Amino acid sequence: MIVLDENIPENQRQLLRSWRVRVQQIGHDLGHQGLADDAIVSLLRRLGSATFFTRDLRFCQTARCHPRYCLVCLAVEQYEAATFIRRMLRHRRLNTRRRRMGTVVRVTHTGLRVWRRSGDEEVLSW
């Protein structure tokens, strides 16, 4: 399941859906507007196998690694979110749920930084 934070603009959510990426968004399809960060993490644990995309870089902490979800922090402009979400989902090292679970990923224009539960850190290029 692909979950978008409420800070991902509506036009980016619609663009993803036009590309046939099935997404659900906090405040629209899941939870409610203004859901606290800790409540989002609890929701992700309950959902299981969720990949959560946000532009809130406070989520980008190695301590947040958990085997039931993947956190992706987008360090890009809001109008670029959909493009970078699709790029990340297609990256050869992260293109399946199994490869993503238990990670925190920071997405930038230059590439990805991936932290794993084991404490490993990996830098990936596009």
Backbone as a ProteinNet text record, in pm:
[ID]
protein_1_A
[PRIMARY]
MIVLDENIPENQRQLLRSWRVRVQQIGHDLGHQGLADDAIVSLLRRLGSATFFTRDLRFCQTARCHPRYCLVCLAVEQYEAATFIRRMLRHRRLNTRRRRMGTVVRVTHTGLRVWRRSGDEEVLSW
[TERTIARY]
83.8	0	88.7	56.2	127.4	42	99.9	28.9	99.9	22.6	76.5	38.9	132.7	104.7	13.4	-52.6	-141.1	-63.9	68.9	147.4	186	138.9	154.7	32.3	53.7	-59.6	-154.9	-278.8	-384.6	-348.2	-289.9	-257.4	-150.8	-63.2	38.1	-25.8	-122.7	-195.3	-270.8	-336.3	-409.8	-316.6	-199.5	-101.8	-57.3	-29	7.7	-104.3	-226.5	-338.9	-353.7	-324.9	-331.9	-224.3	-115.4	-8.9	-37.8	-156.5	-201.3	-124.1	-76.5	-15.2	-127.9	-158.7	-268	-218.3	-271.9	-229.9	-349.9	-322.7	-421	-353.7	-431.7	-373.6	-434.3	-346.5	-391.4	-485.5	-598.2	-694.6	-798.7	-773.1	-871	-923	-830.2	-867.3	-840.8	-747.2	-706.8	-698.8	-731.8	-717	-797	-745.1	-812.7	-709.8	-754.6	-666.8	-599	-472.1	-399.2	-355	-354.9	-312.6	-168.4	-141.7	-9.1	89.7	218.5	322.5	319.1	306.3	303.5	181	69.5	-52.3	-34.3	39	67	152.1	253.6	339.9	258.5	169.5	82.5	-7.1	-61.3	-145.8	-66.1	56.2	140	169.4	192.2	215.3	93	-25.3	-149.2	-173.9	-144.1	-167.2	-75.7	49.4	146.2	181.9	307.3	359.6	323.5	317.4	285.9	415.1	413.4	520.7	461.5	514	460.3	550.3	493.6	567.2	527.2	627.5	603.6	710.1	676.8	774.6	823.5	775.9	815.1	943.8	1055.5	1185.3	1206.4	1115.1	1124.9	1106	1043.7	1027.5	1158.5	1253.3	1377.7	1476	1443.2	1524.5	1544.9	1666.7	1695.8	1617.6	1585	1509.9	1368.8	1322	1186.5	1180.2	1292.2	1290.9	1205.5	1118.7	1030.5	1000.9	996.1	978	842.7	743.8	609.4	583.1	678.6	656.1	787.6	774.9	886.8	848	938	916	1002.3	941.9	1015.1	998.1	1109.6	1110.3	1154.7	1068.7	1095.6	1157.3	1283.6	1352.4	1353.7	1235.1	1216.2	1100.4	1082.9	973.2	839	735	604.9	550.4	580	530.5	609	717.4	797.1	767	682	659.1	619.4	522.3	474.2	584.9	661.9	770.4	872	911	1010.6	953.3	824.9	761.7	767.5	729.6	732.7	875.1	969.9	1110.9	1158.3	1125.6	1169.6	1106.1	976.2	908.2	962	1022.5	1078.3	1227.8	1290.4	1434.8	1462.4	1561.1	1586.9	1615.2	1661.8	1690.7	1571.9	1465.8	1350.5	1217.6	1218.7	1098.4	998.8	1021.5	923.1	900	784.7	756.1	862.4	897.9	994.9	1127.6	1171.4	1297	1286.4	1164.5	1146.4	1120.8	1055.8	1014.6	1134.5	1113.3	1217.9	1318.1	1283.2	1377.9	1319.1	1410.6	1378.3	1460.7	1395.8	1461.6	1447.4	1558	1554.4	1578.4	1483.2	1487.7	1529.3	1632	1677	1696.9	1728.6	1754.6	1875.2	1971.6	2095.1	2087.9	1990.4	1979.6	1902.1	1928.4	1857	1956.2	1918.7	1994.5	1899.8	1942.6	1857.1	1917.8	1837.9	1877.8	1795.4	1860.3	1793.1	1790.1	1702	1688.1	1818	1896.9	2023	2126.5	2095.5	2189.8	2272.2	2255.8	2328.6	2273.4	2362.7	2324.7	2377.3	2295.4	2332.3	2296.1	2386	2358.4	2340	2226.5	2194.7	2182.6	2232.2	2214.5	2094.6	2047.8	1936	1982.7
-117.3	0	124.3	218.5	345.1	450.2	513.6	612.5	746.6	850.5	985.8	1066.1	1145.8	1238.4	1348.1	1418.4	1525.8	1644.1	1646.9	1757.2	1735.3	1627.1	1604.8	1669.7	1766.5	1838.7	1747.9	1792.4	1719.7	1692.2	1791.6	1770.5	1662.9	1644.9	1540.3	1403.1	1397.3	1271.6	1231.6	1327.4	1298.7	1256.3	1317.8	1280.1	1135.3	1097.3	957.6	862.9	896.5	811.6	804.1	913.1	909.7	817.6	799.1	705.4	563.7	543.8	413.6	366.4	461.7	430	439.4	328.7	326.1	382.2	497.1	564.6	596.6	606.7	656	769	869	985.8	1008.5	1045.1	1081.1	1201.1	1195	1304.2	1291	1205.3	1182.5	1039.4	944.4	802.8	731.5	784.3	723	829.6	792.3	885.5	1012.9	1122.2	1251.8	1362.4	1479.1	1594.7	1625.1	1661.2	1700.4	1584.7	1464.7	1347	1366.2	1347.2	1367.1	1262.8	1298.5	1209.8	1072.2	1069.1	940.7	857.8	924.5	854	797.1	868.5	818	692.6	694	576.6	457.8	481.3	373.7	319.1	408.6	366.7	280.4	320.3	242	103.4	93.5	-38.7	-127.7	-69.8	-147.8	-190.8	-102.6	-135.3	-247.9	-243.4	-344.2	-331.1	-345.6	-338.4	-208.5	-99.6	30	106.2	181.4	274.4	413.3	492.9	623.8	733	822.5	933.3	1063.5	1140.9	1269.4	1369.8	1497	1603.1	1655.8	1597.2	1634.6	1560.8	1631.8	1568.2	1522.6	1555.8	1503.6	1351.6	1295.2	1149.6	1079.6	1154.1	1096.6	1069.4	970.1	931.9	781	739.8	596	521.2	587.4	522.6	484.8	540.3	510.8	386.4	321.4	197.9	93.1	28.1	-75.2	-177.5	-306.2	-408.5	-404.9	-333.5	-333.3	-218.2	-126.4	-14.3	42.4	132.1	208.1	355.2	438.4	582.8	646.8	730.2	798	948.7	1017.4	1162.6	1227.1	1307.9	1372	1510.1	1525.5	1653.8	1720.9	1739.2	1801.2	1900.5	1983.5	2079.7	2006.6	2070.4	2004	1968.5	2048	2018.8	1906.7	1859.8	1748.8	1616.5	1619.4	1501.7	1377.7	1388.4	1271.6	1209.8	1292.3	1242.8	1164.3	1218.6	1150.3	1029.1	1029.7	910.6	796.8	825.7	721.9	674.1	765.9	726.4	634.2	668.8	587.7	448.8	442.2	313	224.2	283.7	208	178.8	234.3	213.2	63.9	14.1	-131	-188.1	-107.5	-157.4	-144.3	-75	-50.7	-74.4	-149.9	-161.8	-268.9	-330.5	-423.2	-390.7	-429.6	-407.8	-472.6	-591.1	-665.9	-591	-528.6	-453.6	-324.2	-269.1	-141.6	-155.6	-263	-273.4	-262.8	-193.1	-178.1	-69.2	20.6	124.8	264.2	358.8	500.8	551.4	621.7	665.3	816.7	881.1	1025.2	1040	1102.4	1118.9	1262.3	1276.7	1408	1403.4	1517.6	1523.9	1438.9	1426.9	1355.3	1205.8	1160.1	1017	988	870.6	825.6	786.9	813.9	765.2	672.6	549.6	446.7	400.9	404.1	350.4	225.3	120.9	-6.6	-35.2	-125.3	-163	-214.5	-278.5	-336.2	-229.2	-103.3	4.1	39.5	-38.2	-10.3	115.7	187.1	305.2	286.4	322	300.8	426.3	467.1	579.6	523.3	554.9	503.1	621.1	601.3	703.9	666.4	760.7	736	653
0	0	0	-84.9	-93.4	-22.6	79.4	158.7	145.7	117.5	106.5	230.1	276.8	385.7	332.2	421.9	377.3	319.9	337.7	281.6	135.1	75.8	-68.2	-135.6	-225.3	-285.3	-364	-369.4	-439.8	-585.7	-654.5	-795.9	-813.6	-715.2	-722.6	-699.1	-609.5	-586	-712.6	-775.6	-898.1	-1011.5	-1018.6	-1120.5	-1101.1	-977.6	-949.3	-992	-959.5	-997.9	-1149.3	-1219.7	-1366.4	-1424.1	-1349.1	-1388.9	-1338.8	-1285.1	-1233.8	-1111.1	-1032.2	-903.3	-801.4	-737.8	-641.4	-508.4	-471.5	-349.6	-262.4	-133.7	-38.4	37.4	77.2	141.5	278.4	372.4	506.5	493.8	561.5	558.7	448.9	349.6	242.6	247.8	243.4	239.2	372	449.4	576.5	685	806.6	917.8	896.8	952	940.7	925.5	882.4	866.7	1000.1	994.3	1114.8	1202	1149.8	1225.4	1272	1399.2	1457	1403.9	1405.1	1353.8	1421.1	1552.5	1623.6	1584.5	1560.1	1517.1	1376.6	1291.3	1156.5	1165.5	1250.1	1266.3	1318.2	1413.9	1464.7	1354.7	1271.7	1159.1	1062.3	1032.6	941.2	996.4	1125.5	1187.1	1171.6	1191.2	1179.2	1034.5	938.7	798.1	751.6	790.8	748.4	601.5	569.3	432.1	361	434.5	375.2	346.4	238	206.3	217.7	309.5	342.7	286.3	205.4	145.6	212.8	252.4	316.9	275	287.8	266.7	401.4	510.3	645.9	681.1	682	703.9	848	939.2	1076.3	1080.7	979.6	972.9	936.8	886.7	834.8	949.3	1031.5	1146.4	1144.1	1167.1	1164.6	1272.1	1381	1488.8	1444.8	1335.7	1286.4	1197.2	1171.3	1091	1162.5	1087.8	1144.5	1034.6	1068.2	965.2	894	949.5	890.6	794.6	779.5	687.8	637.4	540.2	484.6	491.1	540	542.9	435.6	353.5	247	265.3	285.2	303.3	172.9	116.8	-11.2	12.4	-19.1	-6.3	-143.5	-199.4	-331.1	-318.6	-419.9	-420	-428.1	-377	-371.5	-509.6	-611	-745.8	-814.4	-751	-804.2	-734.5	-634.5	-550.1	-630.1	-716.2	-790.5	-875.6	-942	-1027.4	-945.4	-829.3	-747.5	-675.4	-644.3	-586.5	-688.3	-810.8	-914.3	-940.2	-945.3	-966.2	-854.8	-730.9	-617.4	-621.6	-653.5	-659.7	-771.6	-872.3	-984.7	-969.1	-866.4	-848.9	-830.3	-898	-898.5	-759.8	-665.6	-531.1	-436	-480.1	-393	-463.2	-571.3	-654.6	-609.6	-494.6	-439	-291.9	-241.9	-99.4	-11.9	-46.4	34.6	46.5	-60.3	-57.7	22.2	30.9	100	249.5	292.6	431.6	526.5	637.5	738.4	706.9	613	574.1	594.2	607	598.7	482	389.3	266.2	253.6	222.6	192	42.2	-26.2	-171.3	-202.9	-286.7	-332.1	-483	-539.6	-683.5	-722.9	-633.9	-668	-642.8	-565.5	-539.2	-411.9	-355.7	-236.7	-127.9	-5.9	109.6	184.9	206.9	265.7	397.8	503.9	633.4	658.5	703.5	729.6	879.5	918.9	1060.1	1118.2	1037.5	1084.5	1118.8	1085.8	1111.2	988.6	882.1	758.2	692.5	627.1	549.8	409.4	313.7	172.6	93.3	4.7	-83.4	-223.2	-284.6	-417.4	-514.9	-633.4	-735.6	-822.1	-896.8	-986.1	-1101.9
[MASK]
++++++++++++++++++++++++++++++++++++++++++++++++++++++++++++++++++++++++++++++++++++++++++++++++++++++++++++++++++++++++++++++

